[in-house]
PDB file of C-alpha atoms and ligand atoms in Angstrom:
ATOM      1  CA  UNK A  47     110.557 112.105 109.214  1.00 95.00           C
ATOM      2  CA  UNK A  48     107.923 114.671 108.243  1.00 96.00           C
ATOM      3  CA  UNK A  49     104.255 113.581 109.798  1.00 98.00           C
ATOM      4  CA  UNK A  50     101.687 114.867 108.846  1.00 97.00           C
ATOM      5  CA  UNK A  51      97.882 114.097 110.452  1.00 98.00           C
ATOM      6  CA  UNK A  52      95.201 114.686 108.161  1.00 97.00           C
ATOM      7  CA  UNK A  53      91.392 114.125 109.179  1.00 96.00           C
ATOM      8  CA  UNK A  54      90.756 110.522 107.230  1.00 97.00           C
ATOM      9  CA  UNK A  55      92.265 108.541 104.741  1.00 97.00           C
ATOM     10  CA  UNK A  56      90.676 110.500 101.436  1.00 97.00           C
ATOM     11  CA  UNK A  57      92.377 113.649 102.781  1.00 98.00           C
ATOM     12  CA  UNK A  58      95.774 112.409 103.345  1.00 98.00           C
ATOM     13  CA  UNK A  59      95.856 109.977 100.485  1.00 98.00           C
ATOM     14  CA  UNK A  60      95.079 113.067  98.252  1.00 98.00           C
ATOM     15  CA  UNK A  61      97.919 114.663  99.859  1.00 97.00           C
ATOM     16  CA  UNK A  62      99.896 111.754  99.628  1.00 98.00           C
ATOM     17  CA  UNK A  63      99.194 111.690  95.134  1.00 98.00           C
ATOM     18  CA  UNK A  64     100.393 115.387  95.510  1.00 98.00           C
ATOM     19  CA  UNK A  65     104.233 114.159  96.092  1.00 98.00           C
ATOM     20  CA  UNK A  66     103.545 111.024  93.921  1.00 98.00           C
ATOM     21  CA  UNK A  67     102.300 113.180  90.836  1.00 98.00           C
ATOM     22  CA  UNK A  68     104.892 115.953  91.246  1.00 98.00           C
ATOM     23  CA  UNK A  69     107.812 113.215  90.849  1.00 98.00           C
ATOM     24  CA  UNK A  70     105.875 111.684  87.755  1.00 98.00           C
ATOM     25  CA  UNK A  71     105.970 115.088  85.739  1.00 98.00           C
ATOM     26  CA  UNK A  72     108.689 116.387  86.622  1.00 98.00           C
ATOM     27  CA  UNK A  73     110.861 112.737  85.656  1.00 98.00           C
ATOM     28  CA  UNK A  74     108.154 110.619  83.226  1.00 98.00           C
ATOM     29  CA  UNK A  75     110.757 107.512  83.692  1.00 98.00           C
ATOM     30  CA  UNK A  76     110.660 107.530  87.335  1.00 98.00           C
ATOM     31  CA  UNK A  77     110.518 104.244  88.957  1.00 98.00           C
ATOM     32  CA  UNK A  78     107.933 103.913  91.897  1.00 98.00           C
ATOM     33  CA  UNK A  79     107.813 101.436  94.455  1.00 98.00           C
ATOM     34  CA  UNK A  80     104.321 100.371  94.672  1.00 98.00           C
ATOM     35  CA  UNK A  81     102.433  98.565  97.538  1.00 98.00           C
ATOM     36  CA  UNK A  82      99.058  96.492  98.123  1.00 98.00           C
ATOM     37  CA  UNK A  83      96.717  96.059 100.787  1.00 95.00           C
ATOM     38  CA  UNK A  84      93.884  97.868 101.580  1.00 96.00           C
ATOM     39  CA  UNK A  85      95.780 101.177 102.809  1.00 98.00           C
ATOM     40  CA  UNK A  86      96.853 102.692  99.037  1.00 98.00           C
ATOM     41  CA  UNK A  87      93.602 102.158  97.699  1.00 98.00           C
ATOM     42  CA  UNK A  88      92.688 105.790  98.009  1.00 98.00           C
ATOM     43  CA  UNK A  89      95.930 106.843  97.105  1.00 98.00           C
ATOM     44  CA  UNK A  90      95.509 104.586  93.804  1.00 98.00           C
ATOM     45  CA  UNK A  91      92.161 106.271  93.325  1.00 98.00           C
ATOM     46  CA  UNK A  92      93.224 109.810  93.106  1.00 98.00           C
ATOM     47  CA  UNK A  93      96.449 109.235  90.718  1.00 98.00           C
ATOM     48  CA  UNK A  94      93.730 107.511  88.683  1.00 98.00           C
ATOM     49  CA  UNK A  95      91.440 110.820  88.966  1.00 98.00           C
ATOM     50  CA  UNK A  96      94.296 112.794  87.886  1.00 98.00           C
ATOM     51  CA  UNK A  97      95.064 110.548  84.744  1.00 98.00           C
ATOM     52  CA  UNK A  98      91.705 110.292  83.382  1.00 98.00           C
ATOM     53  CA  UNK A  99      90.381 114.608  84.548  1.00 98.00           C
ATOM     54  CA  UNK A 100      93.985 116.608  84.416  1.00 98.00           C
ATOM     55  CA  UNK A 101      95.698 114.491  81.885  1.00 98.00           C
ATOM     56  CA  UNK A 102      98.491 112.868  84.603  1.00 98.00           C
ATOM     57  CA  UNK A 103     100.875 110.031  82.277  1.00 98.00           C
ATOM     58  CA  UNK A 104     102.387 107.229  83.407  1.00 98.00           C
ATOM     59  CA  UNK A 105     103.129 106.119  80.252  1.00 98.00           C
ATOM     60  CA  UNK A 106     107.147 106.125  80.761  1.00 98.00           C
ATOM     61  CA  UNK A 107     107.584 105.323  84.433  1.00 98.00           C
ATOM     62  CA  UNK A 108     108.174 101.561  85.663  1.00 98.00           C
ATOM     63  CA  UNK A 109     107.436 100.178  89.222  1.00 98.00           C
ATOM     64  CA  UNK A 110     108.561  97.411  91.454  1.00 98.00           C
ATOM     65  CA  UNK A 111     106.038  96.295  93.643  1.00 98.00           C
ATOM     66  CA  UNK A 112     107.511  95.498  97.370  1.00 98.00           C
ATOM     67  CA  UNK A 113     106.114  91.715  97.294  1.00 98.00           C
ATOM     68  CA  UNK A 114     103.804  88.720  96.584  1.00 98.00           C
ATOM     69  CA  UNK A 115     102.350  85.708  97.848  1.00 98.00           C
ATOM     70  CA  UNK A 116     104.034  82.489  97.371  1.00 98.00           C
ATOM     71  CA  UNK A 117     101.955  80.180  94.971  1.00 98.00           C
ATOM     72  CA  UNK A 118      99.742  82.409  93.807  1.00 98.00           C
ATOM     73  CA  UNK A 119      99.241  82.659  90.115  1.00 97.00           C
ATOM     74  CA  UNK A 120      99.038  86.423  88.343  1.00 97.00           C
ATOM     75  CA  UNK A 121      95.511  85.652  87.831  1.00 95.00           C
ATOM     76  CA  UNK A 122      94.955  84.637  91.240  1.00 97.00           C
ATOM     77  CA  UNK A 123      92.130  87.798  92.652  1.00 96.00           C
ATOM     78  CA  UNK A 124      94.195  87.047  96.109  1.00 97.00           C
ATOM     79  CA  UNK A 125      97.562  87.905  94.503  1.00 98.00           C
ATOM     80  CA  UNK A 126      99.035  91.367  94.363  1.00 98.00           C
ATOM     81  CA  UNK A 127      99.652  91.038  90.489  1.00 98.00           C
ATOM     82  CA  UNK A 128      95.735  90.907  90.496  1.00 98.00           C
ATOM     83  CA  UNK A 129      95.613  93.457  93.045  1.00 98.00           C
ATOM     84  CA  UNK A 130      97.385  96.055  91.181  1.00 98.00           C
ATOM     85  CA  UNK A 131      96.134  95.639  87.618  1.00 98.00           C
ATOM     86  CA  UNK A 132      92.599  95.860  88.729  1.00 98.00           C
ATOM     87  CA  UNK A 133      93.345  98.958  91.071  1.00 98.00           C
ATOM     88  CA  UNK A 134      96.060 101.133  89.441  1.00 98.00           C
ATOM     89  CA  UNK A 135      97.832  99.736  86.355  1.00 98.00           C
ATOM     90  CA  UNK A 136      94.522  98.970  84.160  1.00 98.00           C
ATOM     91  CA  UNK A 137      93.081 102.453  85.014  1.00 98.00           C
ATOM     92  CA  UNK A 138      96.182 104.447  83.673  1.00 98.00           C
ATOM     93  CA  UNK A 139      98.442 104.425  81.255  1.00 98.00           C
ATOM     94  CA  UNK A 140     101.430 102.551  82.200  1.00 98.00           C
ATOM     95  CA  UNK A 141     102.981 100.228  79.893  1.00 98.00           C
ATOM     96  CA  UNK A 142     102.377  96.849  81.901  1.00 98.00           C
ATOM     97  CA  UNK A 143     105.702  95.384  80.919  1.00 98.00           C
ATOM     98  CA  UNK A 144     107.319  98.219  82.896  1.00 98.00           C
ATOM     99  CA  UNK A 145     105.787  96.934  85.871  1.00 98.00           C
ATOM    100  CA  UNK A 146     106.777  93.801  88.269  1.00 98.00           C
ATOM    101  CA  UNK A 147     105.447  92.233  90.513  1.00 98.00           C
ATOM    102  CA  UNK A 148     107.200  89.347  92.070  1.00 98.00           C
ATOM    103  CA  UNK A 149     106.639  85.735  91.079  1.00 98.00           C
ATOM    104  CA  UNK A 150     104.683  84.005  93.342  1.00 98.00           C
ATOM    105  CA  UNK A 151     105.040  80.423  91.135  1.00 98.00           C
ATOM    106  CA  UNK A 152     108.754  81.327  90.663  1.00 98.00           C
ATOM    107  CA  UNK A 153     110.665  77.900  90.350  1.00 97.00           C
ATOM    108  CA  UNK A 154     114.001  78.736  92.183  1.00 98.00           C
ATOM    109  CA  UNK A 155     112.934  81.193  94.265  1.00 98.00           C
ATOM    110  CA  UNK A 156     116.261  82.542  95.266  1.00 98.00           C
ATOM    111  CA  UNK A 157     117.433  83.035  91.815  1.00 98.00           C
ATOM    112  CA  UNK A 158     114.366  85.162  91.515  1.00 98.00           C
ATOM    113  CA  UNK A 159     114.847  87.555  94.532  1.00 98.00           C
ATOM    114  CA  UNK A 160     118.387  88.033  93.168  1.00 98.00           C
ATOM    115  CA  UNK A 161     116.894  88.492  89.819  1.00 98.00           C
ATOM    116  CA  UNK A 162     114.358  90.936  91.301  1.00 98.00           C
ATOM    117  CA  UNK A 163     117.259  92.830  92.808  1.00 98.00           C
ATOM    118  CA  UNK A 164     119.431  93.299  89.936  1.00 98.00           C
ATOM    119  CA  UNK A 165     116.460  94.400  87.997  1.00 98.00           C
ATOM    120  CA  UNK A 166     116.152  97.522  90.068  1.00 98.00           C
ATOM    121  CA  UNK A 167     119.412  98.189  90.153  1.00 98.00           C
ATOM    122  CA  UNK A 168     119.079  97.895  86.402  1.00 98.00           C
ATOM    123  CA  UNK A 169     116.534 100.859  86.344  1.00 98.00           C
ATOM    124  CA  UNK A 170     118.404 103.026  88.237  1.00 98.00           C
ATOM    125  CA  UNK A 171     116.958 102.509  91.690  1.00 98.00           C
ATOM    126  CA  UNK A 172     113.267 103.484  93.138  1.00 98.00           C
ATOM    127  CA  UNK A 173     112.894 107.284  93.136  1.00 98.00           C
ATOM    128  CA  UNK A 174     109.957 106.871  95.511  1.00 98.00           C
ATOM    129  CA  UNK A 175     108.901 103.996  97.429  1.00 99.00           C
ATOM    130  CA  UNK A 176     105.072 104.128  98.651  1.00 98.00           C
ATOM    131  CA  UNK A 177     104.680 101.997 102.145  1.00 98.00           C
ATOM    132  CA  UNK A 178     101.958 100.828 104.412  1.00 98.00           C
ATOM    133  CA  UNK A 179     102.349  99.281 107.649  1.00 98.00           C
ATOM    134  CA  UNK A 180     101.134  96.345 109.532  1.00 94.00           C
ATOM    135  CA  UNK A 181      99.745  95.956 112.451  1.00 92.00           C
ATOM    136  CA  UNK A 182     103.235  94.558 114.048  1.00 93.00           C
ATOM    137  CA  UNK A 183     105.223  97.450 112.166  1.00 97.00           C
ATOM    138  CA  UNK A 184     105.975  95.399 109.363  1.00 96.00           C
ATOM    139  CA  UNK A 185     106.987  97.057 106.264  1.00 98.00           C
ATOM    140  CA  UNK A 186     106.674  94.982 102.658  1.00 97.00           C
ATOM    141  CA  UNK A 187     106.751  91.361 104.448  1.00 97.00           C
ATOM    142  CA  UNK A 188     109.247  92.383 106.837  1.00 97.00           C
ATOM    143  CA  UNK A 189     108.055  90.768 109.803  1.00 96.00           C
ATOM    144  CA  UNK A 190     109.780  91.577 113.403  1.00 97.00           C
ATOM    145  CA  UNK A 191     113.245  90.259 113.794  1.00 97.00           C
ATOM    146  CA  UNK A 192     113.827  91.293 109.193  1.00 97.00           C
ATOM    147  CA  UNK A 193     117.539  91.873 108.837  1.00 98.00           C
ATOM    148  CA  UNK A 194     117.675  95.945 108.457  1.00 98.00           C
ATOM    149  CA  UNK A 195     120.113  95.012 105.577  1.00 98.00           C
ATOM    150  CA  UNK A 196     118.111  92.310 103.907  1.00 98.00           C
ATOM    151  CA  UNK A 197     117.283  92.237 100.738  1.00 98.00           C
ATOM    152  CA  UNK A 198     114.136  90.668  98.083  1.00 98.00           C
ATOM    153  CA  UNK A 199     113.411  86.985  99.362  1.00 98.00           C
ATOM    154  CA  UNK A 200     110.659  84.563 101.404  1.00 98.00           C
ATOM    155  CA  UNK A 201     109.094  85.918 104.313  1.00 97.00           C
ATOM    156  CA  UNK A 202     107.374  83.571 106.491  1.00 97.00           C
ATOM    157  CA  UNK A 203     104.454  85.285 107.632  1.00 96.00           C
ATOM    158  CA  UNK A 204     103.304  86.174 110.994  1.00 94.00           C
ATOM    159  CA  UNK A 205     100.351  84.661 112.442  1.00 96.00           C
ATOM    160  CA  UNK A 206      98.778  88.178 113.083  1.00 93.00           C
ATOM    161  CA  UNK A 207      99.936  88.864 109.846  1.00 93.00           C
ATOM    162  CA  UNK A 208      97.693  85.911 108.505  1.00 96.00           C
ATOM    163  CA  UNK A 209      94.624  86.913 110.532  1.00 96.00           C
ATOM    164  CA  UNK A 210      95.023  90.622 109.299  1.00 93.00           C
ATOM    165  CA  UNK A 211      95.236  89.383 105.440  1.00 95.00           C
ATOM    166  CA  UNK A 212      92.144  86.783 105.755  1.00 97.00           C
ATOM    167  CA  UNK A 213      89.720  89.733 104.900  1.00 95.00           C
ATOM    168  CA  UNK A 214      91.571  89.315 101.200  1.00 94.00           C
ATOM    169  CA  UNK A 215      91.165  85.507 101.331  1.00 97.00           C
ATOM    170  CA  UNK A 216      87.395  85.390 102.030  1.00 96.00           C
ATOM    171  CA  UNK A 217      88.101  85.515 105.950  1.00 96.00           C
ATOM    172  CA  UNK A 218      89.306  81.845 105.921  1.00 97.00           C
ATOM    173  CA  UNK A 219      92.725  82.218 107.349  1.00 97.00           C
ATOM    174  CA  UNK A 220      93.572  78.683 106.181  1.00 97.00           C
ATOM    175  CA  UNK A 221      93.805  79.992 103.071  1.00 97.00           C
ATOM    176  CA  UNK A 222      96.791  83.015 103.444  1.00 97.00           C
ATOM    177  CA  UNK A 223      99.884  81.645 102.213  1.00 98.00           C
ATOM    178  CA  UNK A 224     102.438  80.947 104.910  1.00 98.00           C
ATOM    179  CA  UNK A 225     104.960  82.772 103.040  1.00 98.00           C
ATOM    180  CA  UNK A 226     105.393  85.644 100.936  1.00 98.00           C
ATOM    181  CA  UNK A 227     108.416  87.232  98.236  1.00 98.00           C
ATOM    182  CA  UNK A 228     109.124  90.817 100.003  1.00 98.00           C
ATOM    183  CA  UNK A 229     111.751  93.616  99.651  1.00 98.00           C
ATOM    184  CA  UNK A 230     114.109  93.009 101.923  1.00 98.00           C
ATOM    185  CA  UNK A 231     114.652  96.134 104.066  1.00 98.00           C
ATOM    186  CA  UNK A 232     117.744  97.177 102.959  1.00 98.00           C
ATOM    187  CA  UNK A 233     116.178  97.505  99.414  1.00 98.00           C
ATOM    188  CA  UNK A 234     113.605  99.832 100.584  1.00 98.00           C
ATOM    189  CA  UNK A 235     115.804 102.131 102.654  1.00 98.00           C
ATOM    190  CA  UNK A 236     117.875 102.237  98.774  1.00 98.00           C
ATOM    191  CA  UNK A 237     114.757 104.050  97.816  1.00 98.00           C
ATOM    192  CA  UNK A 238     115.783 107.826  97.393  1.00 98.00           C
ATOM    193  CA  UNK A 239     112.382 108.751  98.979  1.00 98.00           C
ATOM    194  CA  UNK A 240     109.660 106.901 101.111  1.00 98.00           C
ATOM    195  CA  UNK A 241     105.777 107.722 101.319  1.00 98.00           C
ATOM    196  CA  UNK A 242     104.361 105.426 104.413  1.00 98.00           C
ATOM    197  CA  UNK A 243     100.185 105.639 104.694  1.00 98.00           C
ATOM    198  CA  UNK A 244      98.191 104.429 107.841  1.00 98.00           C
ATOM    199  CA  UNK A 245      94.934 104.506 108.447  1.00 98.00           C
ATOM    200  CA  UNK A 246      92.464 103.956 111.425  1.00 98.00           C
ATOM    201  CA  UNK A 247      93.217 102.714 115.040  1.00 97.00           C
ATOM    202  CA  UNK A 248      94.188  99.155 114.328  1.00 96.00           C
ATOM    203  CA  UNK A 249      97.780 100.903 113.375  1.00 97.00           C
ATOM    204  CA  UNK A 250      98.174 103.490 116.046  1.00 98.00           C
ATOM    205  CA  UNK A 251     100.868 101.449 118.175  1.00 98.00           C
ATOM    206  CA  UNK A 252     102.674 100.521 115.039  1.00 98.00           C
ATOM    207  CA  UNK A 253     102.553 104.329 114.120  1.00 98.00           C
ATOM    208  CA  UNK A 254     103.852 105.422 117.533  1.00 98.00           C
ATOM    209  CA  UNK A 255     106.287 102.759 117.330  1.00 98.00           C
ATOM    210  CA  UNK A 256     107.680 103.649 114.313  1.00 98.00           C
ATOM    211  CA  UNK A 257     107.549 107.165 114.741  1.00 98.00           C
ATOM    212  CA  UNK A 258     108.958 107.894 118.387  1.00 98.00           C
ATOM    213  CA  UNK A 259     110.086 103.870 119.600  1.00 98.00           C
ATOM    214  CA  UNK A 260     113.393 102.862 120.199  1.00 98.00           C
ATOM    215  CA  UNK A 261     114.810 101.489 116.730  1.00 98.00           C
ATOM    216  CA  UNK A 262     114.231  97.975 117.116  1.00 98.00           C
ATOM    217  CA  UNK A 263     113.715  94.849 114.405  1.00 97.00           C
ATOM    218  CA  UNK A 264     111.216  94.092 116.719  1.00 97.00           C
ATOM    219  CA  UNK A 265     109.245  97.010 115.023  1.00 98.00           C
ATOM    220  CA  UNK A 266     111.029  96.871 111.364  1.00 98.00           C
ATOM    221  CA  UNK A 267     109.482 100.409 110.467  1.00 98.00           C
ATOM    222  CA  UNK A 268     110.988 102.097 113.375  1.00 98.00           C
ATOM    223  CA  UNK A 269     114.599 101.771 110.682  1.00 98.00           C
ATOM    224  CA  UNK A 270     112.733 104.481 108.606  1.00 98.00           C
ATOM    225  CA  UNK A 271     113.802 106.754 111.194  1.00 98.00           C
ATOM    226  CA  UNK A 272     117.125 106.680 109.696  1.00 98.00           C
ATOM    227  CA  UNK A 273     116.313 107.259 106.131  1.00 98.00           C
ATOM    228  CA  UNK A 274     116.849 110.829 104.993  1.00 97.00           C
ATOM    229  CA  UNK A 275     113.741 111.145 103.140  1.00 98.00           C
ATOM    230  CA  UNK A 276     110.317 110.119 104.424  1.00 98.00           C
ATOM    231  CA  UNK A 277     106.674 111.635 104.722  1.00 98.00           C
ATOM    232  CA  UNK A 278     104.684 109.768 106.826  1.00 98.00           C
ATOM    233  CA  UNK A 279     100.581 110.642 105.878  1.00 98.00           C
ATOM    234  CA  UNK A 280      97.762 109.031 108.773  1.00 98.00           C
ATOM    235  CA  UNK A 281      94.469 110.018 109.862  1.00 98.00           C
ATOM    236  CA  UNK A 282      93.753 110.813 113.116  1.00 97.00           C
ATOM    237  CA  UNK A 283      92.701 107.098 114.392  1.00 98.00           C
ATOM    238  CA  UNK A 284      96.312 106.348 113.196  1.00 98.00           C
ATOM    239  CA  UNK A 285      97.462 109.212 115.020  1.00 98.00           C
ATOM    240  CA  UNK A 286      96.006 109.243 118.092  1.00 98.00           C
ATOM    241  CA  UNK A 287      98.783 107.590 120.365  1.00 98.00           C
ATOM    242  CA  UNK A 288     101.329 109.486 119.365  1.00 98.00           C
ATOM    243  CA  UNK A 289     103.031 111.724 122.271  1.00 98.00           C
ATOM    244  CA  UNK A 290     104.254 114.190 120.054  1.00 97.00           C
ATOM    245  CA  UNK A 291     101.052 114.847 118.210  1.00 96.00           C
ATOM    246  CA  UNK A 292     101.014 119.107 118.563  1.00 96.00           C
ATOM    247  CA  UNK A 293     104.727 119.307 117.517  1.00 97.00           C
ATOM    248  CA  UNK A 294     104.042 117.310 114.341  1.00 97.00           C
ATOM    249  CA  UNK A 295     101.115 119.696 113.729  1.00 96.00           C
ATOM    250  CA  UNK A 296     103.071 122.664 114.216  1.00 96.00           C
ATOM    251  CA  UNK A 297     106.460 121.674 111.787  1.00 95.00           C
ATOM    252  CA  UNK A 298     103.704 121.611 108.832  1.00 93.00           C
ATOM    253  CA  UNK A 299     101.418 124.650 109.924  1.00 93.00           C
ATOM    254  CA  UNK A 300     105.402 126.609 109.872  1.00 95.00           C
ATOM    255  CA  UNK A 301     106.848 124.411 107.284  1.00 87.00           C
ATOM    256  CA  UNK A 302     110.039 126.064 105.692  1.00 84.00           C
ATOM    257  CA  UNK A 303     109.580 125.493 101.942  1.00 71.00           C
TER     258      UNK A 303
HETATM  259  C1  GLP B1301     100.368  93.616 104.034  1.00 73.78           C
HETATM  260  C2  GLP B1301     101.374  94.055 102.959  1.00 73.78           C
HETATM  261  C3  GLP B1301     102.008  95.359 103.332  1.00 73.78           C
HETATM  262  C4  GLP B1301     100.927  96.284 103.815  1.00 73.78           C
HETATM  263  C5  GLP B1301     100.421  95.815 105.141  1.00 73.78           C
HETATM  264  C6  GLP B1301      99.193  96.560 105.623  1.00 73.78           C
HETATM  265  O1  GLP B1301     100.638  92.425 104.629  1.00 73.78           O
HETATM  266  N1  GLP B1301     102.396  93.117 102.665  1.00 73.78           N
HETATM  267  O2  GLP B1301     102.714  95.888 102.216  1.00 73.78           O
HETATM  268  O3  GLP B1301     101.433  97.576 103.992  1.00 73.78           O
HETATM  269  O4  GLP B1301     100.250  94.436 105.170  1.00 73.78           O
HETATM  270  O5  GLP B1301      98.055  96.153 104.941  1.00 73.78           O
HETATM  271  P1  GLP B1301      96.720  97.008 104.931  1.00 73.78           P
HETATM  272  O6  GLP B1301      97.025  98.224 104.168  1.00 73.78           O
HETATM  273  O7  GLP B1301      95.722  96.139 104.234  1.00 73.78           O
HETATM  274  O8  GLP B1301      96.383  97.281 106.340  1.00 73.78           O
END
């Protein structure tokens, strides 16, 4: 795992679009793995900046995004189909039917997931998979106890999952969907590379869970430690329980390449 502690969430989300745009030019059909909530906003915001002042295309790549709420309708300004077009793909210059987002009014939701899954498969796999986490280490909607081999199909949410997400919902937890389409785990670790963001002191435990905690499902993003390829970018809220802290500091100031 590379970490690497920037001072806020503008810095390291800048840093973060760095890796992101480098994949996109040098392989224009690159499939991303995209995520919502309000940790990739910034991220979002600077790949935008780079489309529209140094001419960054999107225009060939297609992206999976890691889930959706059950029920909610593409139109829905709650669901993540919403989410996205208003904060990355109507900004740029993707070609919208290269990018899915789960169904959340799918009919047989199992045939979906599976559906979901052979469709990456079908695109060659996610080159880079951009992650947040929650507040109880979740990663997509894998909630503690996930299956580390699980693949795309319905989460039920965790109650401090549902109090996090209200803020999206008008802060009326009655009206978060119980249950969500996600990723399974096993389909992220497939990724061939993994960006994870976290910002502010509400994620610090999950951070130093994930980062230097016994792997657990108790903490699903503490199974990142065994992928081969991830860069972990937080801000120094995010940052601060980690015991660690002046080693990670010193790999990047000495970094090889
Ligand atoms: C949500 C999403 C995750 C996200 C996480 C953190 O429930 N399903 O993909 O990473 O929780 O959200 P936020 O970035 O808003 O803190």
């Amino acid at each position: 795992m590379d970490i690497i502690i920037l001072k806020d969430a503008r810095e390291a989300s800048k840093e973060a679009a760095k890796l992101v745009a480098k994949l996109v030019v040098e392989k224009p059909h690159a499939v991303l793995g995209l995520a919502t909530g309000g940790t990739p906003l910034a991220l979002y915001e600077e790949l935008v900046r780079m489309h529209k002042e140094e001419g960054l295309s999107f225009s060939k790549i297609r992206s999976f995004n890691l889930d959706e709420y059950v029920g909610l309708s593409p139109d829905d300004p709650a669901s993540y189909r919403h989410f996205m077009d208003e904060n990355f793909f109507d900004k740029i210059d993707i070609d919208k039917r290269n990018t899915l987002v789960p169904d959340g009014l799918a009919k047989d939701m199992p045939a979906f997931c599976e559906e979901y899954e052979r469709r990456i498969k079908a695109a060659g796999g996610i080159d880079l998979q951009i992650l947040g986490i929650g507040s109880d280490g979740h990663i997509g909607f894998n909630e503690p106890a996930s299956s580390f081999n699980s693949r795309t199909r319905v989460k039920t949410l965790a109650k401090s999952t549902i109090l996090d997400n209200a803020r999206f919902f008008g802060n009326d937890v009655n009206k978060v969907p119980l249950h969500a389409i996600s990723m399974g785990i096993g389909t992220i670790l497939d990724s061939r590379k993994i960006i994870l963001l976290a910002f502010g002191k509400a994620k610090a435990e999950a951070v130093a869970s994930m980062a230097e905690g016994s792997v657990s499902s108790s903490c699903p993003a503490t199974i990142l430690q065994f992928h081969k390829s991830v860069s972990i970018f937080i801000d120094e809220e995010a940052a601060s329980l980690l015991k660690n802290r002046d080693f990670y500091d010193w790999v990047n100031k000495h970094k090889f390449c």
